Tab-separated table of C-alpha atoms in Angstrom:
chain	number	residue	atom	x	y	z
A	298	UNK	CA	-21.120	4.401	-21.859
A	299	UNK	CA	-24.431	6.284	-23.129
A	300	UNK	CA	-26.270	8.349	-20.847
A	301	UNK	CA	-29.492	6.204	-21.413
A	302	UNK	CA	-27.471	3.299	-20.303
A	303	UNK	CA	-26.486	4.941	-17.214
A	304	UNK	CA	-30.331	6.136	-16.724
A	305	UNK	CA	-31.632	2.319	-17.284
A	306	UNK	CA	-29.176	1.023	-14.761
A	307	UNK	CA	-29.907	3.379	-12.152
A	308	UNK	CA	-33.919	3.308	-12.416
A	309	UNK	CA	-33.863	-0.513	-11.969
A	310	UNK	CA	-33.067	0.180	-8.307
A	311	UNK	CA	-35.595	3.227	-8.100
A	312	UNK	CA	-38.291	3.320	-5.310
A	313	UNK	CA	-41.746	3.439	-6.298
A	314	UNK	CA	-42.354	6.841	-8.377
A	315	UNK	CA	-38.819	7.592	-7.924
A	316	UNK	CA	-37.200	7.411	-11.426
A	317	UNK	CA	-34.587	9.315	-13.386
A	318	UNK	CA	-36.520	12.365	-13.493
A	319	UNK	CA	-37.024	12.662	-9.934
A	320	UNK	CA	-33.447	12.188	-9.213
A	321	UNK	CA	-32.672	15.178	-11.314
A	322	UNK	CA	-35.460	16.957	-9.426
A	323	UNK	CA	-33.755	15.762	-6.397
A	324	UNK	CA	-30.558	16.910	-7.574
A	325	UNK	CA	-31.547	20.385	-8.376
A	326	UNK	CA	-33.468	20.921	-5.045
A	327	UNK	CA	-29.820	20.383	-3.301
A	328	UNK	CA	-28.174	22.855	-6.044
A	329	UNK	CA	-27.291	25.367	-3.683
A	330	UNK	CA	-25.778	23.273	-1.091
A	331	UNK	CA	-23.681	21.595	-3.893
A	332	UNK	CA	-22.618	25.241	-5.198
A	333	UNK	CA	-21.262	25.633	-1.957
A	334	UNK	CA	-18.757	22.968	-1.979
A	335	UNK	CA	-15.884	24.531	0.102
A	336	UNK	CA	-18.322	24.818	2.890
A	337	UNK	CA	-20.463	21.377	2.812
A	338	UNK	CA	-17.638	19.198	1.599
A	339	UNK	CA	-15.410	17.090	4.031
A	340	UNK	CA	-12.581	18.739	4.656
A	341	UNK	CA	-9.603	18.421	2.490
A	342	UNK	CA	-7.269	18.185	5.597
A	343	UNK	CA	-7.870	17.605	9.294
A	344	UNK	CA	-5.860	18.824	12.522
A	345	UNK	CA	-6.019	16.855	15.428
A	346	UNK	CA	-6.275	18.642	18.316
A	347	UNK	CA	-4.668	17.941	21.795
A	348	UNK	CA	-7.180	16.091	24.298
A	349	UNK	CA	-6.288	19.013	26.435
A	350	UNK	CA	-7.013	21.655	23.775
A	351	UNK	CA	-9.034	24.180	25.255
A	352	UNK	CA	-8.916	23.150	28.824
A	353	UNK	CA	-6.711	24.621	31.564
A	354	UNK	CA	-3.606	22.530	32.436
A	355	UNK	CA	-2.110	22.826	35.454
A	356	UNK	CA	1.774	24.401	34.919
A	357	UNK	CA	3.425	21.620	37.180
A	358	UNK	CA	1.912	18.585	34.877
A	359	UNK	CA	3.185	20.086	31.601
A	360	UNK	CA	6.668	21.417	30.845
A	361	UNK	CA	6.676	24.222	28.669
A	362	UNK	CA	9.308	23.531	25.557
A	363	UNK	CA	10.707	26.179	23.316
A	364	UNK	CA	11.280	25.053	19.687
A	365	UNK	CA	15.011	24.584	19.786
A	366	UNK	CA	14.578	22.312	23.202
A	367	UNK	CA	12.082	20.060	21.157
A	368	UNK	CA	14.074	19.849	18.359
A	369	UNK	CA	17.335	19.113	20.649
A	370	UNK	CA	15.165	16.265	22.781
A	371	UNK	CA	14.074	14.593	19.470
A	372	UNK	CA	17.874	14.377	18.935
A	373	UNK	CA	18.525	12.741	22.124
A	374	UNK	CA	19.614	8.928	22.051
A	375	UNK	CA	17.762	8.468	25.355
A	376	UNK	CA	14.135	7.404	24.300
A	377	UNK	CA	11.967	9.024	27.320
A	378	UNK	CA	13.720	12.143	26.323
A	379	UNK	CA	12.833	11.887	22.775
A	380	UNK	CA	9.413	10.568	23.627
A	381	UNK	CA	8.875	13.921	25.560
A	382	UNK	CA	9.900	16.320	22.804
A	383	UNK	CA	7.932	14.241	20.602
A	384	UNK	CA	4.767	14.669	22.797
A	385	UNK	CA	5.684	18.423	23.439
A	386	UNK	CA	5.946	18.999	19.702
A	387	UNK	CA	2.602	17.581	19.121
A	388	UNK	CA	0.984	19.550	21.865
A	389	UNK	CA	2.669	22.685	20.389
A	390	UNK	CA	1.270	21.881	16.743
A	391	UNK	CA	-2.302	21.057	18.395
A	392	UNK	CA	-3.342	24.547	19.158
A	393	UNK	CA	-6.787	25.324	18.648
A	394	UNK	CA	-5.126	28.831	17.200
A	395	UNK	CA	-2.589	29.679	15.352
A	396	UNK	CA	-0.347	26.662	15.395
A	397	UNK	CA	3.407	27.714	14.788
A	398	UNK	CA	3.877	25.320	12.209
A	399	UNK	CA	6.287	27.461	10.189
A	400	UNK	CA	8.259	28.121	13.107
A	401	UNK	CA	8.683	24.230	13.737
A	402	UNK	CA	9.326	23.577	10.260
A	403	UNK	CA	11.997	26.113	9.883
A	404	UNK	CA	13.801	24.835	13.260
A	405	UNK	CA	14.237	21.561	11.541
A	406	UNK	CA	11.686	19.310	13.646
A	407	UNK	CA	10.887	17.128	10.562
A	408	UNK	CA	13.684	15.296	10.400
A	409	UNK	CA	13.899	13.989	13.853
A	410	UNK	CA	10.200	13.102	13.660
A	411	UNK	CA	10.406	11.162	10.305
A	412	UNK	CA	13.033	9.034	12.105
A	413	UNK	CA	11.265	8.508	15.509
A	414	UNK	CA	8.615	6.704	12.887
A	415	UNK	CA	11.230	4.217	12.850
A	416	UNK	CA	11.582	3.484	16.544
A	417	UNK	CA	9.830	0.196	16.605
A	418	UNK	CA	10.891	-0.334	20.535
A	419	UNK	CA	8.590	2.959	21.500
A	420	UNK	CA	5.126	2.816	20.322
A	421	UNK	CA	4.215	6.183	22.186
A	422	UNK	CA	6.823	7.834	20.408
A	423	UNK	CA	5.916	6.812	17.159
A	424	UNK	CA	2.473	8.000	18.219
A	425	UNK	CA	3.695	11.137	18.895
A	426	UNK	CA	5.683	11.530	16.124
A	427	UNK	CA	3.103	10.634	13.433
A	428	UNK	CA	0.444	12.815	15.311
A	429	UNK	CA	2.895	15.783	14.781
A	430	UNK	CA	3.390	14.868	11.602
A	431	UNK	CA	-0.198	14.690	10.673
A	432	UNK	CA	-0.867	18.512	12.105
A	433	UNK	CA	2.084	19.933	10.156
A	434	UNK	CA	0.915	18.190	6.933
A	435	UNK	CA	-2.494	19.790	7.850
A	436	UNK	CA	-1.118	23.279	6.880
A	437	UNK	CA	0.101	24.897	3.739
A	438	UNK	CA	1.185	22.985	0.432
A	439	UNK	CA	4.771	23.833	1.291
A	440	UNK	CA	4.249	22.636	4.773
A	441	UNK	CA	2.909	19.082	3.321
A	442	UNK	CA	5.967	18.767	0.956
A	443	UNK	CA	8.284	19.511	3.736
A	444	UNK	CA	6.629	16.391	5.074
A	445	UNK	CA	6.727	14.472	1.936
A	446	UNK	CA	10.502	15.693	1.269
A	447	UNK	CA	11.588	14.542	4.644
A	448	UNK	CA	10.766	10.969	3.513
A	449	UNK	CA	7.479	10.611	5.823
A	450	UNK	CA	5.645	8.436	3.379
A	451	UNK	CA	7.250	5.152	3.266
A	452	UNK	CA	7.252	4.917	6.890
A	453	UNK	CA	3.932	6.086	7.508
A	454	UNK	CA	2.616	3.386	5.480
A	455	UNK	CA	4.620	0.663	7.209
A	456	UNK	CA	3.097	1.925	10.586
A	457	UNK	CA	-0.528	1.849	8.881
A	458	UNK	CA	-0.099	-1.746	7.929
A	459	UNK	CA	0.701	-2.489	12.053
A	460	UNK	CA	-2.439	-0.940	12.747
A	461	UNK	CA	-3.970	0.188	16.162
A	462	UNK	CA	-4.029	3.711	17.490
A	463	UNK	CA	-0.398	4.081	15.724
A	464	UNK	CA	-1.842	2.880	12.606
A	465	UNK	CA	-4.815	5.046	12.487
A	466	UNK	CA	-2.770	8.430	13.396
A	467	UNK	CA	-0.657	6.993	10.338
A	468	UNK	CA	-3.641	6.914	8.122
A	469	UNK	CA	-4.538	10.583	9.025
A	470	UNK	CA	-1.445	11.616	8.343
A	471	UNK	CA	-1.369	10.092	5.097
A	472	UNK	CA	-4.820	11.187	4.206
A	473	UNK	CA	-3.698	14.987	5.202
A	474	UNK	CA	-0.727	14.388	2.270
A	475	UNK	CA	-3.075	12.921	-0.265
A	476	UNK	CA	-5.392	15.735	0.085
A	477	UNK	CA	-2.957	17.972	-0.630
A	478	UNK	CA	-3.062	17.503	-4.449
A	479	UNK	CA	-2.494	15.105	-7.452
A	480	UNK	CA	1.098	14.912	-6.706
A	481	UNK	CA	0.971	13.909	-3.330
A	482	UNK	CA	-1.642	11.730	-3.627
A	483	UNK	CA	-0.015	9.766	-6.360
A	484	UNK	CA	3.051	9.614	-4.101
A	485	UNK	CA	1.074	8.157	-1.365
A	486	UNK	CA	-0.612	5.623	-3.485
A	487	UNK	CA	2.396	4.449	-5.528
A	488	UNK	CA	3.714	3.308	-1.923
A	489	UNK	CA	1.184	1.114	-1.489
A	490	UNK	CA	-0.916	2.928	0.758
A	491	UNK	CA	-4.469	1.384	0.218
A	492	UNK	CA	-3.106	-2.391	0.299
A	493	UNK	CA	-2.457	-1.736	3.647
A	494	UNK	CA	-5.361	0.576	4.238
A	495	UNK	CA	-8.116	-2.100	3.005
A	496	UNK	CA	-8.064	-3.898	6.281
A	497	UNK	CA	-9.327	-1.084	8.398
A	498	UNK	CA	-12.223	-0.590	5.584
A	499	UNK	CA	-14.788	-3.194	7.234
A	500	UNK	CA	-17.323	-3.490	9.550
A	501	UNK	CA	-15.610	-4.634	12.216
A	502	UNK	CA	-13.081	-2.051	12.813
A	503	UNK	CA	-13.615	0.249	15.527
A	504	UNK	CA	-15.480	3.032	15.084
A	505	UNK	CA	-12.614	6.006	15.257
A	506	UNK	CA	-10.190	3.757	13.050
A	507	UNK	CA	-13.208	3.100	10.366
A	508	UNK	CA	-13.863	6.834	10.357
A	509	UNK	CA	-10.625	7.746	9.265
A	510	UNK	CA	-9.795	4.842	7.020
A	511	UNK	CA	-12.775	6.086	4.653
A	512	UNK	CA	-11.699	9.766	5.268
A	513	UNK	CA	-8.089	8.819	4.054
A	514	UNK	CA	-9.469	6.887	1.151
A	515	UNK	CA	-11.732	9.699	0.060
A	516	UNK	CA	-8.651	11.598	-0.133
A	517	UNK	CA	-7.345	8.969	-2.570
A	518	UNK	CA	-9.848	9.339	-4.903
A	519	UNK	CA	-10.362	12.904	-4.498
A	520	UNK	CA	-8.358	15.958	-7.225
A	521	UNK	CA	-8.143	16.280	-10.798
A	522	UNK	CA	-5.897	17.061	-13.340
A	523	UNK	CA	-5.330	14.344	-13.735
A	524	UNK	CA	-7.793	12.192	-12.221
A	525	UNK	CA	-6.107	9.438	-9.655
A	526	UNK	CA	-5.215	6.102	-11.902
A	527	UNK	CA	-8.263	4.392	-11.285
A	528	UNK	CA	-6.077	0.889	-10.584
A	529	UNK	CA	-5.040	2.277	-7.627
A	530	UNK	CA	-8.124	2.910	-5.828
A	531	UNK	CA	-10.715	0.352	-7.594
A	532	UNK	CA	-9.855	-2.562	-5.273
A	533	UNK	CA	-11.589	-0.523	-2.550
A	534	UNK	CA	-15.146	-0.621	-4.160
A	535	UNK	CA	-16.603	-4.058	-2.764
A	536	UNK	CA	-15.253	-2.472	0.710
A	537	UNK	CA	-17.236	0.725	0.114
A	538	UNK	CA	-20.591	-1.264	-1.088
A	539	UNK	CA	-20.411	-2.973	2.567
A	540	UNK	CA	-19.761	0.308	4.312
A	541	UNK	CA	-22.960	2.301	2.719
A	542	UNK	CA	-25.140	-0.121	4.895
A	543	UNK	CA	-23.797	0.587	8.398
A	544	UNK	CA	-25.290	3.379	10.569
A	545	UNK	CA	-22.395	5.684	10.981
A	546	UNK	CA	-23.307	8.817	9.382
A	547	UNK	CA	-19.436	9.959	9.187
A	548	UNK	CA	-18.465	6.785	7.300
A	549	UNK	CA	-21.479	7.196	4.940
A	550	UNK	CA	-20.696	10.659	4.142
A	551	UNK	CA	-17.025	9.858	3.292
A	552	UNK	CA	-17.654	6.828	1.377
A	553	UNK	CA	-20.323	8.845	-0.635
A	554	UNK	CA	-17.813	11.828	-1.198
A	555	UNK	CA	-15.221	9.164	-2.566
A	556	UNK	CA	-17.701	7.410	-4.901
A	557	UNK	CA	-18.561	11.091	-6.062
A	558	UNK	CA	-15.042	11.822	-6.854
A	559	UNK	CA	-14.628	8.600	-8.611
A	560	UNK	CA	-17.839	8.769	-11.163
A	561	UNK	CA	-16.570	12.595	-11.988
A	562	UNK	CA	-14.965	11.064	-14.716
A	563	UNK	CA	-14.615	8.695	-17.998
A	564	UNK	CA	-17.677	6.307	-18.732
A	565	UNK	CA	-15.277	3.577	-18.034
A	566	UNK	CA	-15.050	4.518	-14.326
A	567	UNK	CA	-18.704	5.286	-14.002
A	568	UNK	CA	-19.104	1.697	-15.125
A	569	UNK	CA	-16.731	0.237	-12.706
A	570	UNK	CA	-19.011	1.895	-10.100
A	571	UNK	CA	-22.385	1.034	-11.371
A	572	UNK	CA	-21.127	-2.869	-11.771
A	573	UNK	CA	-19.506	-3.335	-8.293
A	574	UNK	CA	-22.443	-6.165	-6.408
A	575	UNK	CA	-25.064	-4.322	-4.609
A	576	UNK	CA	-23.494	-0.589	-4.628
A	577	UNK	CA	-25.609	1.072	-6.574
A	578	UNK	CA	-29.095	0.036	-4.943
A	579	UNK	CA	-27.230	1.172	-1.603
A	580	UNK	CA	-26.306	4.632	-2.816
A	581	UNK	CA	-29.658	5.242	-4.014
A	582	UNK	CA	-31.376	4.630	-0.626
A	583	UNK	CA	-28.922	7.133	0.736
A	584	UNK	CA	-30.915	9.797	-1.043
A	585	UNK	CA	-33.590	9.144	1.658
A	586	UNK	CA	-31.174	9.630	4.610
A	587	UNK	CA	-32.067	11.976	7.250
A	588	UNK	CA	-28.993	13.984	6.813
A	589	UNK	CA	-27.841	16.091	4.056
A	590	UNK	CA	-24.112	15.675	4.815
A	591	UNK	CA	-25.004	12.039	3.317
A	592	UNK	CA	-27.585	13.199	0.653
A	593	UNK	CA	-25.457	15.605	-0.503
A	594	UNK	CA	-22.336	13.329	-2.014
A	595	UNK	CA	-24.841	10.348	-2.799
A	596	UNK	CA	-26.834	13.030	-4.871
A	597	UNK	CA	-23.774	14.095	-6.483
A	598	UNK	CA	-22.308	10.318	-7.111
A	599	UNK	CA	-25.760	9.301	-8.803
A	600	UNK	CA	-25.819	12.613	-10.591
A	601	UNK	CA	-22.353	12.159	-12.273
A	602	UNK	CA	-23.878	8.728	-13.454
A	603	UNK	CA	-26.666	10.464	-15.007
A	604	UNK	CA	-24.716	13.027	-16.999
């Protein structure tokens, strides 16, 4: 599609006095923010802190485990023992400062945590294991690959399909894995993650789960060299179009980031985004949002359509 076609389609949705020239001007006005992408863009990975992080916890309330005790407990056949060990692993990995991810990986914690994801007879154990794996995957590339090589992706996708708090935590883990790079992103998508994520990407989904789902989807869309296969992520475009009208700033920001990634590519992708019913006028409207966290990715997406 030519630049003229892009511009005319965008101009059809302009506000009074806000045509292509004004859109370009708005883009220029935010150029400083756009150049500071590392600061302004939503995070590649997110680590989940424990509720008690930063708070004093009485010693008798929480047993202090060593790394070896955690691994031993996870390998136990006793469910309460396994759950307590998984919770201890999660707490250790949820420290605000310097979580011992490398130490835990070296101790062999990933294998038992991945196996724990299969324990459908104990959702608490699955939740704690998914949370611990989320935080391991929030680390370096090597940490993320250890989770992938441990076989976590298909088990996390299966839990995502079940929804609820375990499904939300699994979505978070998959978002961290996908955010590591094109290889892990494509692996997550090849396991069918989008199909089971889509039911969470609706206006009726509880706010926390919806935010996690849209952030995870944005990581499905990001990373270049190579770009994500468009057929892997395009089924979500009608869902994104619907979500552009809800008042949740976090959802709007991550939805716009997803669109900015999808429009940073060949004209065929840009045209598919533009042709999604209701999407274009809604993202243009977000140029006037009160938050720069929403305006910045919206402007970037529209700028991609104009160039």
